[in-house]
PDB file of C-alpha atoms in Angstrom:
ATOM      1  CA  MET A   1       9.859  10.011  22.929  1.00 37.00           C
ATOM      2  CA  ARG A   2       9.578   8.120  19.659  1.00 41.00           C
ATOM      3  CA  ARG A   3       7.425   5.029  19.673  1.00 44.00           C
ATOM      4  CA  VAL A   4       9.260   2.041  18.274  1.00 41.00           C
ATOM      5  CA  GLY A   5       6.674   0.314  16.161  1.00 44.00           C
ATOM      6  CA  ASP A   6       6.702  -2.260  13.429  1.00 83.00           C
ATOM      7  CA  TYR A   7       3.103  -1.690  12.354  1.00 90.00           C
ATOM      8  CA  PHE A   8       2.222   0.385   9.326  1.00 94.00           C
ATOM      9  CA  GLU A   9      -0.817   1.853   7.633  1.00 96.00           C
ATOM     10  CA  ARG A  10      -0.548   2.102   3.860  1.00 97.00           C
ATOM     11  CA  ILE A  11      -2.312   4.022   1.098  1.00 98.00           C
ATOM     12  CA  VAL A  12      -1.630   2.691  -2.409  1.00 98.00           C
ATOM     13  CA  ASP A  13      -2.487   4.641  -5.565  1.00 98.00           C
ATOM     14  CA  LEU A  14      -4.022   2.011  -7.847  1.00 96.00           C
ATOM     15  CA  ASP A  15      -4.201   4.093 -11.011  1.00 96.00           C
ATOM     16  CA  VAL A  16      -1.154   6.365 -11.305  1.00 97.00           C
ATOM     17  CA  ALA A  17       1.145   5.564 -14.219  1.00 96.00           C
ATOM     18  CA  ALA A  18       4.721   4.722 -13.296  1.00 97.00           C
ATOM     19  CA  ALA A  19       5.921   7.702 -15.336  1.00 97.00           C
ATOM     20  CA  ASP A  20       3.749  10.053 -13.257  1.00 98.00           C
ATOM     21  CA  ALA A  21       4.315   8.507  -9.832  1.00 98.00           C
ATOM     22  CA  GLN A  22       7.287  10.657  -8.791  1.00 98.00           C
ATOM     23  CA  VAL A  23       5.482  13.898  -9.610  1.00 98.00           C
ATOM     24  CA  SER A  24       2.396  12.719  -7.693  1.00 98.00           C
ATOM     25  CA  ALA A  25       4.559  11.723  -4.741  1.00 98.00           C
ATOM     26  CA  GLU A  26       6.227  15.131  -4.607  1.00 98.00           C
ATOM     27  CA  ARG A  27       2.873  16.899  -4.870  1.00 98.00           C
ATOM     28  CA  MET A  28       1.457  14.911  -1.963  1.00 98.00           C
ATOM     29  CA  ILE A  29       4.528  15.483   0.208  1.00 98.00           C
ATOM     30  CA  ASP A  30       4.408  19.215  -0.571  1.00 98.00           C
ATOM     31  CA  TRP A  31       0.785  19.268   0.577  1.00 98.00           C
ATOM     32  CA  MET A  32       1.507  17.303   3.760  1.00 98.00           C
ATOM     33  CA  VAL A  33       4.448  19.564   4.626  1.00 98.00           C
ATOM     34  CA  SER A  34       2.396  22.698   3.933  1.00 98.00           C
ATOM     35  CA  ARG A  35      -0.169  21.494   6.479  1.00 98.00           C
ATOM     36  CA  GLY A  36       2.467  20.711   9.103  1.00 98.00           C
ATOM     37  CA  ARG A  37       1.727  16.998   8.982  1.00 97.00           C
ATOM     38  CA  LEU A  38       5.224  16.092   7.781  1.00 98.00           C
ATOM     39  CA  LEU A  39       8.645  17.706   7.747  1.00 98.00           C
ATOM     40  CA  ARG A  40      11.166  17.765   4.921  1.00 97.00           C
ATOM     41  CA  GLU A  41      13.522  15.937   7.255  1.00 97.00           C
ATOM     42  CA  THR A  42      13.877  12.207   6.617  1.00 97.00           C
ATOM     43  CA  SER A  43      14.820   9.307   8.868  1.00 96.00           C
ATOM     44  CA  GLY A  44      15.076   5.538   8.736  1.00 94.00           C
ATOM     45  CA  GLU A  45      14.343   5.075  12.438  1.00 92.00           C
ATOM     46  CA  ALA A  46      11.474   2.674  13.225  1.00 88.00           C
ATOM     47  CA  MET A  47      10.734   2.217   9.515  1.00 90.00           C
ATOM     48  CA  TYR A  48      10.989  -1.056   7.618  1.00 88.00           C
ATOM     49  CA  SER A  49       9.479  -0.417   4.189  1.00 89.00           C
ATOM     50  CA  LEU A  50      10.742  -2.437   1.289  1.00 83.00           C
ATOM     51  CA  HIS A  51      12.379  -0.486  -1.545  1.00 88.00           C
ATOM     52  CA  VAL A  52      13.173   2.644   0.512  1.00 93.00           C
ATOM     53  CA  ASP A  53      15.440   3.207   3.505  1.00 94.00           C
ATOM     54  CA  GLU A  54      14.084   6.503   4.836  1.00 97.00           C
ATOM     55  CA  GLY A  55      10.781   8.306   5.183  1.00 97.00           C
ATOM     56  CA  TYR A  56       9.522  11.763   6.072  1.00 98.00           C
ATOM     57  CA  VAL A  57       9.416  12.666   9.761  1.00 97.00           C
ATOM     58  CA  ALA A  58       6.074  13.594  11.331  1.00 96.00           C
ATOM     59  CA  GLY A  59       5.431  17.339  11.533  1.00 96.00           C
ATOM     60  CA  PRO A  60       3.977  19.421  14.385  1.00 94.00           C
ATOM     61  CA  ALA A  61       0.390  18.907  13.195  1.00 95.00           C
ATOM     62  CA  TRP A  62       0.640  15.146  12.684  1.00 95.00           C
ATOM     63  CA  ALA A  63      -1.905  14.361  15.432  1.00 93.00           C
ATOM     64  CA  GLU A  64      -4.645  16.186  13.470  1.00 93.00           C
ATOM     65  CA  ILE A  65      -4.865  13.272  11.022  1.00 95.00           C
ATOM     66  CA  ALA A  66      -4.637  10.410  13.517  1.00 93.00           C
ATOM     67  CA  ARG A  67      -7.268   9.026  15.854  1.00 91.00           C
ATOM     68  CA  ASN A  68      -6.235   9.142  19.513  1.00 80.00           C
ATOM     69  CA  GLY A  69      -2.894  10.716  18.630  1.00 62.00           C
ATOM     70  CA  ASP A  70      -0.630  10.987  21.678  1.00 60.00           C
ATOM     71  CA  VAL A  71       1.467  14.067  20.942  1.00 61.00           C
ATOM     72  CA  ASP A  72       4.066  12.956  23.487  1.00 67.00           C
ATOM     73  CA  ARG A  73       4.800   9.818  21.492  1.00 78.00           C
ATOM     74  CA  MET A  74       5.945  10.671  18.003  1.00 86.00           C
ATOM     75  CA  PRO A  75       5.082   8.198  15.239  1.00 93.00           C
ATOM     76  CA  GLY A  76       7.643   6.847  12.823  1.00 94.00           C
ATOM     77  CA  PRO A  77       8.398   8.213   9.366  1.00 96.00           C
ATOM     78  CA  VAL A  78       6.149   8.109   6.318  1.00 98.00           C
ATOM     79  CA  ALA A  79       7.831   6.128   3.549  1.00 97.00           C
ATOM     80  CA  VAL A  80       7.046   7.053  -0.047  1.00 98.00           C
ATOM     81  CA  ILE A  81       7.451   4.108  -2.414  1.00 97.00           C
ATOM     82  CA  VAL A  82       7.671   5.061  -6.085  1.00 98.00           C
ATOM     83  CA  GLY A  83       7.678   2.352  -8.729  1.00 97.00           C
ATOM     84  CA  ARG A  84       5.546  -0.601  -9.795  1.00 97.00           C
ATOM     85  CA  ASN A  85       5.230  -2.988  -6.842  1.00 96.00           C
ATOM     86  CA  ALA A  86       2.981  -5.573  -5.257  1.00 96.00           C
ATOM     87  CA  HIS A  87       2.020  -4.286  -1.813  1.00 95.00           C
ATOM     88  CA  TYR A  88       1.218  -6.799   0.907  1.00 92.00           C
ATOM     89  CA  GLY A  89      -0.547  -6.080   4.171  1.00 86.00           C
ATOM     90  CA  GLY A  90      -0.857  -8.422   7.102  1.00 74.00           C
ATOM     91  CA  GLN A  91       2.369  -9.906   8.423  1.00 68.00           C
ATOM     92  CA  GLY A  92       4.434 -10.521   5.319  1.00 68.00           C
ATOM     93  CA  GLU A  93       4.384 -11.334   1.645  1.00 74.00           C
ATOM     94  CA  ILE A  94       1.526 -13.816   1.738  1.00 85.00           C
ATOM     95  CA  ALA A  95      -0.274 -14.293  -1.563  1.00 92.00           C
ATOM     96  CA  PRO A  96      -3.846 -12.959  -1.709  1.00 95.00           C
ATOM     97  CA  ALA A  97      -6.567 -15.478  -0.950  1.00 95.00           C
ATOM     98  CA  HIS A  98      -8.293 -14.958  -4.275  1.00 97.00           C
ATOM     99  CA  ALA A  99      -8.552 -12.844  -7.407  1.00 98.00           C
ATOM    100  CA  THR A 100     -11.708 -11.716  -9.201  1.00 98.00           C
ATOM    101  CA  CYS A 101     -11.871 -11.567 -12.979  1.00 98.00           C
ATOM    102  CA  PRO A 102     -12.647  -8.067 -14.273  1.00 97.00           C
ATOM    103  CA  SER A 103     -14.494  -9.539 -17.256  1.00 97.00           C
ATOM    104  CA  CYS A 104     -16.904 -12.121 -15.844  1.00 97.00           C
ATOM    105  CA  GLY A 105     -16.634 -11.545 -12.096  1.00 97.00           C
ATOM    106  CA  ALA A 106     -15.625 -15.137 -11.342  1.00 98.00           C
ATOM    107  CA  THR A 107     -13.360 -15.613  -8.337  1.00 97.00           C
ATOM    108  CA  THR A 108     -10.233 -17.732  -8.588  1.00 97.00           C
ATOM    109  CA  VAL A 109      -9.320 -19.204  -5.197  1.00 97.00           C
ATOM    110  CA  ILE A 110      -5.580 -18.959  -4.561  1.00 97.00           C
ATOM    111  CA  ILE A 111      -5.500 -19.987  -0.885  1.00 95.00           C
ATOM    112  CA  ASP A 112      -8.333 -22.305   0.082  1.00 92.00           C
ATOM    113  CA  TYR A 113      -8.810 -21.235   3.712  1.00 89.00           C
ATOM    114  CA  PRO A 114      -9.221 -22.997   6.123  1.00 89.00           C
ATOM    115  CA  GLN A 115      -8.211 -26.191   4.308  1.00 90.00           C
ATOM    116  CA  ALA A 116      -4.920 -24.613   3.233  1.00 86.00           C
ATOM    117  CA  TRP A 117      -2.773 -21.772   4.564  1.00 90.00           C
ATOM    118  CA  GLU A 118      -0.500 -21.288   1.569  1.00 93.00           C
ATOM    119  CA  ALA A 119      -1.140 -20.463  -2.050  1.00 95.00           C
ATOM    120  CA  ASP A 120      -1.788 -23.314  -4.470  1.00 96.00           C
ATOM    121  CA  PRO A 121       1.376 -23.030  -6.605  1.00 96.00           C
ATOM    122  CA  ALA A 122      -0.374 -24.017  -9.834  1.00 97.00           C
ATOM    123  CA  VAL A 123      -3.109 -21.413  -9.321  1.00 97.00           C
ATOM    124  CA  TRP A 124      -0.851 -18.602  -8.083  1.00 97.00           C
ATOM    125  CA  GLN A 125       1.915 -19.037 -10.698  1.00 97.00           C
ATOM    126  CA  PRO A 126       0.115 -17.334 -13.631  1.00 98.00           C
ATOM    127  CA  PHE A 127      -0.721 -14.359 -11.396  1.00 98.00           C
ATOM    128  CA  SER A 128       2.792 -14.218  -9.975  1.00 97.00           C
ATOM    129  CA  ASP A 129       4.303 -14.329 -13.470  1.00 98.00           C
ATOM    130  CA  ALA A 130       1.979 -11.557 -14.666  1.00 98.00           C
ATOM    131  CA  ILE A 131       2.855  -9.408 -11.650  1.00 98.00           C
ATOM    132  CA  ASP A 132       6.580  -9.877 -12.340  1.00 98.00           C
ATOM    133  CA  ALA A 133       6.056  -8.944 -15.987  1.00 98.00           C
ATOM    134  CA  TRP A 134       4.057  -5.849 -15.006  1.00 98.00           C
ATOM    135  CA  ARG A 135       6.698  -4.763 -12.504  1.00 97.00           C
ATOM    136  CA  HIS A 136       9.455  -4.959 -15.114  1.00 97.00           C
ATOM    137  CA  SER A 137       7.653  -3.807 -18.248  1.00 96.00           C
ATOM    138  CA  GLY A 138       4.347  -2.248 -17.218  1.00 95.00           C
ATOM    139  CA  THR A 139       2.384  -5.022 -18.922  1.00 95.00           C
ATOM    140  CA  GLY A 140       1.251  -8.380 -17.581  1.00 97.00           C
ATOM    141  CA  THR A 141      -1.875 -10.412 -18.293  1.00 98.00           C
ATOM    142  CA  VAL A 142      -3.740 -13.415 -16.902  1.00 98.00           C
ATOM    143  CA  ALA A 143      -6.421 -15.563 -18.534  1.00 98.00           C
ATOM    144  CA  CYS A 144      -9.495 -16.296 -16.439  1.00 97.00           C
ATOM    145  CA  VAL A 145     -10.093 -20.015 -15.959  1.00 95.00           C
ATOM    146  CA  SER A 146     -13.859 -19.416 -16.013  1.00 96.00           C
ATOM    147  CA  CYS A 147     -14.390 -17.235 -19.101  1.00 97.00           C
ATOM    148  CA  ASP A 148     -10.980 -17.621 -20.791  1.00 96.00           C
ATOM    149  CA  THR A 149     -10.700 -13.846 -21.187  1.00 98.00           C
ATOM    150  CA  THR A 150      -7.188 -12.444 -20.844  1.00 98.00           C
ATOM    151  CA  SER A 151      -7.050  -9.243 -18.786  1.00 98.00           C
ATOM    152  CA  PRO A 152      -4.283  -6.952 -17.525  1.00 98.00           C
ATOM    153  CA  ILE A 153      -3.121  -8.006 -14.079  1.00 98.00           C
ATOM    154  CA  THR A 154      -3.868  -4.488 -12.792  1.00 96.00           C
ATOM    155  CA  ASP A 155      -7.548  -4.892 -13.748  1.00 96.00           C
ATOM    156  CA  TRP A 156      -8.036  -7.951 -11.554  1.00 97.00           C
ATOM    157  CA  ARG A 157      -9.696  -7.269  -8.198  1.00 97.00           C
ATOM    158  CA  TRP A 158      -7.975  -8.368  -5.006  1.00 96.00           C
ATOM    159  CA  PRO A 159      -9.068  -8.854  -1.385  1.00 94.00           C
ATOM    160  CA  TRP A 160      -8.163  -6.379   1.335  1.00 90.00           C
ATOM    161  CA  GLY A 161      -4.452  -6.294   2.092  1.00 90.00           C
ATOM    162  CA  PHE A 162      -3.029  -6.811  -1.381  1.00 95.00           C
ATOM    163  CA  ALA A 163      -2.628  -4.149  -4.039  1.00 96.00           C
ATOM    164  CA  LEU A 164      -0.675  -3.394  -7.195  1.00 97.00           C
ATOM    165  CA  GLY A 165       0.425   0.185  -7.706  1.00 97.00           C
ATOM    166  CA  ALA A 166       3.245   2.486  -8.718  1.00 98.00           C
ATOM    167  CA  LEU A 167       2.950   4.743  -5.670  1.00 98.00           C
ATOM    168  CA  ALA A 168       2.426   3.956  -1.993  1.00 98.00           C
ATOM    169  CA  PHE A 169       2.666   5.773   1.323  1.00 98.00           C
ATOM    170  CA  ASP A 170       3.562   3.791   4.451  1.00 97.00           C
ATOM    171  CA  PHE A 171       2.771   5.459   7.796  1.00 97.00           C
ATOM    172  CA  TRP A 172       5.004   3.655  10.308  1.00 95.00           C
ATOM    173  CA  GLY A 173       3.961   3.435  13.946  1.00 92.00           C
ATOM    174  CA  TRP A 174       1.133   5.939  13.593  1.00 94.00           C
ATOM    175  CA  PRO A 175      -2.165   5.730  15.453  1.00 93.00           C
ATOM    176  CA  PRO A 176      -4.974   4.874  13.011  1.00 94.00           C
ATOM    177  CA  LEU A 177      -5.445   7.579  10.390  1.00 96.00           C
ATOM    178  CA  THR A 178      -8.810   9.344  10.468  1.00 96.00           C
ATOM    179  CA  ASP A 179     -11.384   8.508   7.807  1.00 96.00           C
ATOM    180  CA  GLU A 180     -11.538  12.197   6.942  1.00 97.00           C
ATOM    181  CA  PHE A 181      -7.812  12.335   6.231  1.00 97.00           C
ATOM    182  CA  VAL A 182      -7.859   9.179   4.103  1.00 97.00           C
ATOM    183  CA  ALA A 183     -10.762  10.612   2.095  1.00 98.00           C
ATOM    184  CA  GLU A 184      -8.955  13.939   1.644  1.00 98.00           C
ATOM    185  CA  PHE A 185      -5.712  12.178   0.723  1.00 98.00           C
ATOM    186  CA  THR A 186      -7.565  10.062  -1.848  1.00 98.00           C
ATOM    187  CA  ALA A 187      -9.286  13.093  -3.346  1.00 98.00           C
ATOM    188  CA  ARG A 188      -5.959  14.910  -3.715  1.00 97.00           C
ATOM    189  CA  LEU A 189      -4.400  11.907  -5.410  1.00 97.00           C
ATOM    190  CA  GLY A 190      -7.359  11.853  -7.780  1.00 97.00           C
ATOM    191  CA  HIS A 191      -7.248   8.072  -8.161  1.00 97.00           C
ATOM    192  CA  ARG A 192      -8.612   4.904  -6.652  1.00 95.00           C
ATOM    193  CA  VAL A 193      -6.656   3.717  -3.627  1.00 97.00           C
ATOM    194  CA  ASP A 194      -6.204   0.640  -1.493  1.00 96.00           C
ATOM    195  CA  HIS A 195      -5.934   1.354   2.225  1.00 96.00           C
ATOM    196  CA  HIS A 196      -4.609  -1.409   4.430  1.00 94.00           C
ATOM    197  CA  THR A 197      -2.463  -2.129   7.453  1.00 92.00           C
ATOM    198  CA  GLY A 198       0.370  -4.516   8.116  1.00 88.00           C
ATOM    199  CA  LYS A 199       3.182  -5.601  10.384  1.00 83.00           C
ATOM    200  CA  PHE A 200       6.873  -6.024   9.706  1.00 78.00           C
TER     201      PHE A 200
END
């Protein structure tokens, strides 16, 4: 029986170049299939990732990489998202609460919790514009209001649940992935990652 779930666990490659993302994606899928963790078969059932309609179906050894995996309840597919995108965790495309300058370390508050529950439009707009520019051209910059240094948007540091990257893997309806698997997955990617969860 397949568990119908709208929760996902995501691993985002923070460093891969857009031109290399497809090759990295194929390499990781080959590895997962070789270990029996995924099949080559794809499905769109119980999967709601943006930008892709289908993901890879869990293989016979899928429970090896999940904590408390119930083998009688198959998880959903694993979506592979190739291309420059902003990846949101939580329960939707909510702007990150803050951004930290890579030059001086100052933090720019975007959502002033608990006084506010939405992004300050004037503060978020330069970041949003830079993200849009990066998505379309590969280049986008923001000037820090504290030190006035302009830095690439991909160099800014974000809180948990928000990441910019050209490659992401969404595990839909899976039990929590083991720390050992996430570490092994990260090592095989060879790059920094962001690891977060979310809900459709």
